[in-house]
Amino acid sequence: MMMKTLRQEFRAEMAEIGCWWADNALDVRRGGFVGAITHRNDKLYEANKGVVQNARILWFFSELARVTGDGPNAGDCTTGERRYSGLAERAYDYFIRYFCDPVYGGVYWELNCRGEVVGNRKQIYAQAFAIYGLTSYYRLTACPSALSLAEELFGLVERYGRDPRHGGYLEAFSRRWASIDDMRLSEKDMNAPKTMNTHLHVLEAYTSLYRVAPSAALLAAIENCLECFRNHILSGGELYLRMYMDLEWNDLSDLRSFGHDIEASWLIWEALEVMQSETLKGGWKDKVVGMARQCLDRAVGDNGEIFDAMILESGKRIEQRVWWVQAEALVGFLAAFRLTGDGQFLHAAVEVWRFIRRYQKDPRHGEWLWFSRLDRSSTACKMGPWKGPYHNGRAMMEAFRILQDCDG
């Protein structure tokens, strides 16, 4: 009975998230989607538009249209364009028109509100999310151009992004794919040539592409990425992910990210399932379950929430409650429950979900808050370069699917 109730709640929340983004995110002045929305749902039409943000929007509406059979015609949706497939098409058209570099290939980092390029570097993380979004759109529509572009981006990442000497992927390049000094993904990141975050989302993107267009080259690239995690990124002791590394994989990390640890635990397993490799699954099962258990033991707060991170030197937790961490914890704990049958993971997932509903959602204006209402500030933008419908929207889809699997 609890499983059925949870599925109903996840499906209802998925519809609410879809409606909020359909109602609030469209740029009715210049096309596509606005660059930012305040915590009170005010559109910031002059805000820049980020490639990661737009790739994630493309992914979300494509997936939502596919899993809901083109989406519910919910009565509380006020936008005139209610069909999620139409919003996926809108996202795709804007993305290929403005973000794709017609000369050197790849996708630009950032546009201004008019669609003019203001950041032309080639971040490997961004290329990965472009693959992820395009693959989802292809899965929805069977559009050959979307698949062709995703495969082209895969080739560019392998050609320019792969470190031929030490393995793995480098962070960023110039528009012409030359080396650059500042490779940081964001201002808060360390300027390191290799990061866990980029490798995680390369794996995610390649898994998605392999699902719709398997090839020997793609399979080899996924296997290589998993090797990087096993040999260099995953700490052998407490089973957490090293965040920053130099060219030779020496650890530079100062933090441990609980959100990325729990996200990786289920994304790695998803890759193994898509690859259909029982041998690799056998070698990874204890690791991914151990990563989830580490988060269960070290990251959970008094209200069932998952805290953001931990300072490695002191062992002190950074006790912020961030929306995407709660979303990934929900999926990660449910995935660990499905793998093990351990009721502790199911209980943890239920507690995270209760926390989300009570503190992370905005009861007045809708959507999830960046920081929970227990944190000092819940006034951060609800949409921006790093906040879209990807984490919480995907969490509802994945959580619903996992519980369906558990019920047989």
XYZ file of C-alpha atoms in Angstrom:
408
model
C 0.000 0.000 0.000
C 2.836 2.392 0.848
C 4.485 1.680 -2.507
C 1.278 2.482 -4.372
C 0.835 5.725 -2.440
C 4.422 6.753 -3.121
C 4.041 6.057 -6.836
C 0.930 8.210 -6.934
C 2.728 11.007 -5.111
C 5.740 10.842 -7.425
C 3.538 10.905 -10.504
C 1.564 13.862 -9.173
C 4.759 15.754 -8.364
C 6.132 14.994 -11.821
C 3.031 16.615 -13.306
C 3.370 19.629 -10.991
C 6.993 20.139 -11.986
C 6.099 19.861 -15.662
C 3.294 22.385 -15.328
C 5.439 24.878 -13.422
C 8.144 24.849 -16.075
C 5.626 24.971 -18.909
C 3.840 27.908 -17.285
C 6.853 29.938 -16.193
C 9.965 29.249 -18.259
C 9.075 30.256 -21.820
C 10.775 33.304 -23.304
C 7.850 34.825 -25.152
C 9.956 37.768 -26.327
C 12.957 36.136 -27.979
C 12.197 32.445 -28.203
C 13.327 29.425 -26.297
C 13.340 29.782 -22.527
C 14.298 32.638 -20.233
C 17.669 32.610 -18.534
C 16.444 33.046 -14.964
C 13.348 33.152 -12.754
C 13.294 34.589 -9.239
C 12.051 32.736 -6.167
C 8.772 34.612 -6.624
C 8.382 33.430 -10.227
C 9.379 36.713 -11.874
C 10.983 36.140 -15.272
C 14.365 37.799 -15.795
C 14.207 38.322 -19.540
C 17.627 39.989 -19.724
C 19.489 37.120 -18.055
C 22.031 35.138 -20.038
C 21.157 31.662 -21.242
C 23.451 28.777 -20.343
C 24.044 25.695 -22.440
C 23.762 23.282 -19.512
C 20.469 24.844 -18.484
C 19.065 24.554 -22.007
C 20.330 21.020 -22.603
C 18.646 19.981 -19.372
C 15.382 21.639 -20.410
C 15.573 19.767 -23.712
C 16.152 16.532 -21.815
C 13.327 17.157 -19.348
C 10.539 17.965 -21.760
C 11.619 15.153 -24.089
C 11.560 12.626 -21.257
C 8.345 13.969 -19.768
C 6.590 13.772 -23.121
C 7.813 10.215 -23.619
C 7.017 8.783 -20.185
C 3.596 10.421 -19.920
C 2.469 9.812 -23.466
C 2.860 13.488 -24.384
C 2.029 14.801 -20.967
C -1.131 15.385 -18.960
C -3.417 18.221 -20.035
C -3.505 19.451 -16.468
C -6.167 22.009 -15.728
C -3.813 24.213 -13.731
C -1.424 24.696 -16.632
C -1.964 28.227 -17.912
C 0.384 28.144 -20.879
C -1.225 27.892 -24.270
C 1.277 25.240 -25.303
C 0.443 22.370 -23.021
C 1.856 19.467 -24.969
C 5.275 18.582 -23.607
C 6.374 17.290 -26.978
C 5.839 20.802 -28.304
C 8.028 22.207 -25.560
C 10.678 19.605 -26.340
C 10.587 20.709 -29.970
C 10.849 24.348 -28.901
C 13.894 23.512 -26.768
C 15.510 21.513 -29.573
C 14.968 24.185 -32.218
C 16.474 26.914 -30.044
C 19.366 24.723 -28.973
C 20.535 23.750 -32.446
C 20.020 27.261 -33.808
C 21.950 29.176 -31.165
C 24.181 26.918 -29.072
C 25.863 24.824 -31.771
C 29.143 26.056 -33.252
C 28.839 25.714 -37.055
C 32.565 26.250 -37.640
C 34.495 24.270 -35.021
C 31.789 21.964 -33.746
C 30.589 21.464 -30.216
C 28.331 23.714 -28.179
C 29.029 27.171 -26.790
C 28.959 27.788 -23.064
C 26.705 30.846 -22.829
C 24.499 33.231 -24.806
C 23.030 36.584 -23.912
C 19.282 37.040 -23.870
C 19.279 37.804 -27.607
C 20.978 34.539 -28.506
C 24.399 36.087 -29.125
C 27.435 34.126 -27.970
C 29.064 35.619 -24.869
C 30.980 32.533 -23.742
C 32.424 30.369 -26.498
C 34.582 27.921 -24.573
C 34.042 24.198 -25.021
C 33.423 22.684 -21.610
C 33.384 18.885 -21.810
C 30.665 18.836 -19.153
C 28.500 20.917 -21.489
C 29.153 18.682 -24.492
C 28.029 15.757 -22.345
C 24.760 17.417 -21.402
C 24.149 18.307 -25.023
C 24.503 14.611 -25.891
C 22.135 13.759 -23.044
C 19.444 16.180 -24.179
C 19.745 15.364 -27.872
C 19.592 11.643 -27.211
C 16.412 12.047 -25.210
C 14.868 14.130 -27.986
C 15.807 11.444 -30.494
C 14.261 8.804 -28.249
C 11.022 10.805 -28.266
C 10.887 11.805 -31.915
C 13.286 9.556 -33.884
C 14.644 12.799 -35.393
C 17.764 11.709 -37.326
C 19.419 15.128 -37.033
C 19.298 14.953 -33.240
C 21.016 11.568 -33.209
C 23.557 12.692 -35.799
C 24.495 15.723 -33.715
C 24.748 13.643 -30.538
C 27.103 11.225 -32.296
C 29.120 14.129 -33.690
C 29.541 15.526 -30.182
C 30.621 12.105 -28.932
C 33.326 12.089 -31.599
C 34.511 15.568 -30.620
C 34.697 14.688 -26.927
C 36.712 11.575 -27.730
C 38.974 13.425 -30.158
C 39.721 16.507 -28.087
C 38.603 15.766 -24.545
C 40.294 12.428 -23.910
C 43.726 12.563 -22.274
C 45.846 10.312 -24.525
C 48.604 9.919 -21.955
C 46.944 9.411 -18.583
C 43.384 8.592 -19.590
C 40.133 10.219 -18.644
C 38.755 13.543 -19.829
C 40.086 17.067 -19.546
C 37.808 19.843 -18.386
C 37.656 22.575 -20.993
C 39.018 24.063 -24.200
C 38.806 27.206 -26.286
C 36.310 27.573 -29.091
C 38.889 26.010 -31.437
C 39.558 23.163 -28.987
C 42.912 24.527 -27.834
C 44.108 24.331 -24.227
C 43.030 27.100 -21.841
C 44.305 28.159 -18.429
C 41.009 28.583 -16.598
C 39.117 25.320 -16.911
C 36.679 25.785 -14.021
C 33.106 24.689 -14.478
C 31.898 27.434 -12.137
C 33.323 30.051 -9.805
C 33.064 27.749 -6.805
C 35.013 24.935 -8.483
C 38.731 24.305 -8.257
C 40.738 24.975 -11.416
C 41.724 21.341 -11.918
C 42.302 19.599 -15.269
C 40.192 16.585 -14.303
C 37.065 16.417 -12.171
C 34.665 13.818 -10.921
C 31.711 15.904 -12.062
C 32.686 15.942 -15.716
C 33.461 12.223 -15.747
C 30.129 11.424 -14.092
C 28.143 13.295 -16.699
C 30.194 11.978 -19.597
C 29.250 8.520 -18.319
C 25.608 9.572 -18.016
C 25.542 10.977 -21.547
C 27.328 8.031 -23.131
C 24.959 5.621 -21.384
C 21.992 7.502 -22.810
C 23.468 7.490 -26.307
C 24.364 3.799 -26.108
C 20.768 2.999 -25.207
C 19.526 4.308 -28.566
C 22.575 3.834 -30.828
C 24.940 1.158 -29.488
C 28.372 0.861 -31.066
C 31.701 -0.730 -30.249
C 33.349 2.687 -29.923
C 30.711 3.916 -27.507
C 30.863 0.739 -25.441
C 34.643 1.044 -25.186
C 34.300 4.674 -24.075
C 31.812 3.743 -21.341
C 34.095 0.962 -20.134
C 36.999 3.413 -20.099
C 35.005 5.914 -18.046
C 34.081 3.224 -15.530
C 37.759 2.317 -15.283
C 38.535 5.934 -14.438
C 36.038 5.802 -11.609
C 37.311 2.513 -10.271
C 41.024 3.299 -10.517
C 41.197 7.037 -9.869
C 37.985 8.761 -8.753
C 36.460 6.369 -6.239
C 38.269 6.384 -2.916
C 39.153 2.843 -1.962
C 38.562 3.309 1.743
C 35.246 4.981 2.542
C 33.844 4.696 -0.991
C 33.392 8.361 -1.768
C 34.293 10.257 -4.935
C 37.388 12.407 -5.215
C 36.255 15.695 -6.724
C 39.378 17.247 -8.267
C 42.526 15.704 -9.739
C 45.618 16.775 -11.628
C 46.646 15.380 -15.001
C 48.208 12.302 -13.405
C 45.147 11.688 -11.203
C 46.706 12.943 -7.972
C 43.926 13.956 -5.600
C 43.456 17.717 -5.100
C 40.074 17.550 -3.376
C 39.191 19.612 -0.337
C 35.551 18.536 -0.150
C 33.443 15.435 -0.323
C 30.126 15.937 -2.119
C 27.366 13.774 -0.649
C 25.043 14.692 -3.505
C 27.450 13.503 -6.165
C 28.249 10.348 -4.225
C 24.623 9.248 -4.071
C 23.954 10.380 -7.653
C 26.929 8.398 -8.925
C 25.811 5.290 -7.060
C 22.743 4.936 -9.254
C 24.131 6.434 -12.481
C 27.014 3.942 -12.490
C 24.572 1.083 -11.990
C 22.363 2.431 -14.774
C 25.358 2.353 -17.114
C 26.046 -1.261 -16.184
C 22.429 -2.220 -16.820
C 22.408 -0.577 -20.236
C 25.697 -2.307 -21.094
C 24.172 -5.642 -19.983
C 27.471 -6.786 -18.518
C 26.900 -9.240 -15.678
C 30.651 -9.471 -15.101
C 30.998 -5.733 -14.550
C 27.871 -5.689 -12.402
C 29.430 -8.286 -10.132
C 32.507 -6.140 -9.650
C 30.553 -2.951 -9.024
C 27.551 -3.958 -6.914
C 29.286 -3.750 -3.538
C 30.848 -0.429 -4.519
C 27.634 1.333 -5.533
C 25.754 -0.035 -2.529
C 28.662 1.014 -0.319
C 28.523 4.550 -1.704
C 24.826 4.757 -0.882
C 25.423 3.334 2.589
C 28.172 5.872 3.257
C 25.691 8.658 2.499
C 23.122 6.983 4.716
C 25.612 6.812 7.576
C 27.289 10.201 7.211
C 25.051 12.660 5.352
C 21.558 12.353 6.844
C 20.236 15.173 9.033
C 17.716 15.174 11.864
C 14.811 15.840 9.489
C 15.692 13.091 7.029
C 17.447 15.473 4.652
C 20.836 14.950 3.031
C 23.426 17.616 3.695
C 25.473 19.106 0.899
C 29.089 18.173 1.555
C 31.873 17.562 4.039
C 35.231 19.311 4.481
C 37.798 16.548 4.196
C 40.453 18.066 6.441
C 38.175 18.622 9.425
C 35.409 16.130 8.754
C 32.878 18.916 9.327
C 29.653 18.716 7.345
C 28.428 21.669 5.300
C 24.875 21.552 6.577
C 23.031 23.145 3.695
C 19.959 21.504 2.225
C 20.114 21.912 -1.542
C 17.296 20.863 -3.862
C 19.328 18.687 -6.216
C 20.985 16.763 -3.393
C 17.576 15.784 -2.004
C 16.424 14.738 -5.473
C 19.445 12.525 -6.093
C 19.253 11.044 -2.588
C 15.660 9.992 -3.193
C 16.636 8.112 -6.348
C 19.895 6.773 -4.941
C 18.335 5.322 -1.801
C 15.476 3.759 -3.762
C 17.947 2.272 -6.238
C 19.982 0.823 -3.364
C 16.802 -0.651 -1.875
C 15.969 -2.288 -5.199
C 19.462 -3.773 -5.370
C 19.614 -5.049 -1.802
C 16.124 -5.287 -0.341
C 17.502 -3.472 2.716
C 14.637 -1.624 4.375
C 17.017 1.026 5.740
C 17.378 2.426 2.240
C 13.628 2.499 1.669
C 13.114 4.240 5.008
C 15.783 6.815 4.127
C 14.110 7.487 0.773
C 10.724 7.975 2.427
C 12.249 10.388 4.933
C 13.944 12.397 2.179
C 10.643 12.580 0.327
C 8.865 13.822 3.450
C 11.528 16.474 3.877
C 11.168 17.586 0.257
C 7.422 17.953 0.548
C 7.642 19.807 3.840
C 10.674 22.049 3.385
C 12.092 21.986 -0.165
C 8.954 22.788 -2.126
C 7.595 26.311 -2.285
C 3.982 26.009 -1.091
C 3.053 29.444 -2.397
C 4.791 29.887 -5.741
C 5.470 26.283 -6.720
C 8.648 24.460 -7.791
C 11.476 23.428 -5.462
C 13.555 26.008 -3.647
C 17.321 26.054 -4.163
C 17.832 25.985 -0.394
C 15.203 24.537 1.899
C 13.038 26.683 4.134
C 15.179 25.491 7.065
C 18.210 27.219 5.582
C 18.969 30.866 6.130
C 18.221 31.863 2.557
C 15.518 30.451 0.332
C 15.508 33.416 -2.060
C 17.886 32.039 -4.699
C 16.550 31.881 -8.249
C 14.291 28.974 -9.129
C 15.721 28.949 -12.627
C 19.219 29.872 -13.706
C 22.405 28.473 -15.226
C 22.517 25.712 -12.607
C 18.853 25.242 -11.768
C 16.415 23.640 -14.131
C 13.907 20.776 -14.106
C 16.555 18.091 -14.572
C 17.278 16.905 -11.022
C 13.838 17.044 -9.446
C 11.984 16.171 -12.649
C 14.205 13.172 -13.255
C 13.913 12.120 -9.618
C 10.155 11.793 -9.935
C 10.434 9.773 -13.149
C 13.133 7.484 -11.771
C 11.516 7.028 -8.362
C 8.227 6.076 -9.990
C 9.983 3.592 -12.285
C 12.024 2.014 -9.480
C 8.933 1.392 -7.367
C 7.208 -0.150 -10.365
C 10.174 -2.506 -10.709
C 10.061 -3.346 -6.998
C 6.374 -4.271 -7.238
C 7.165 -6.546 -10.171
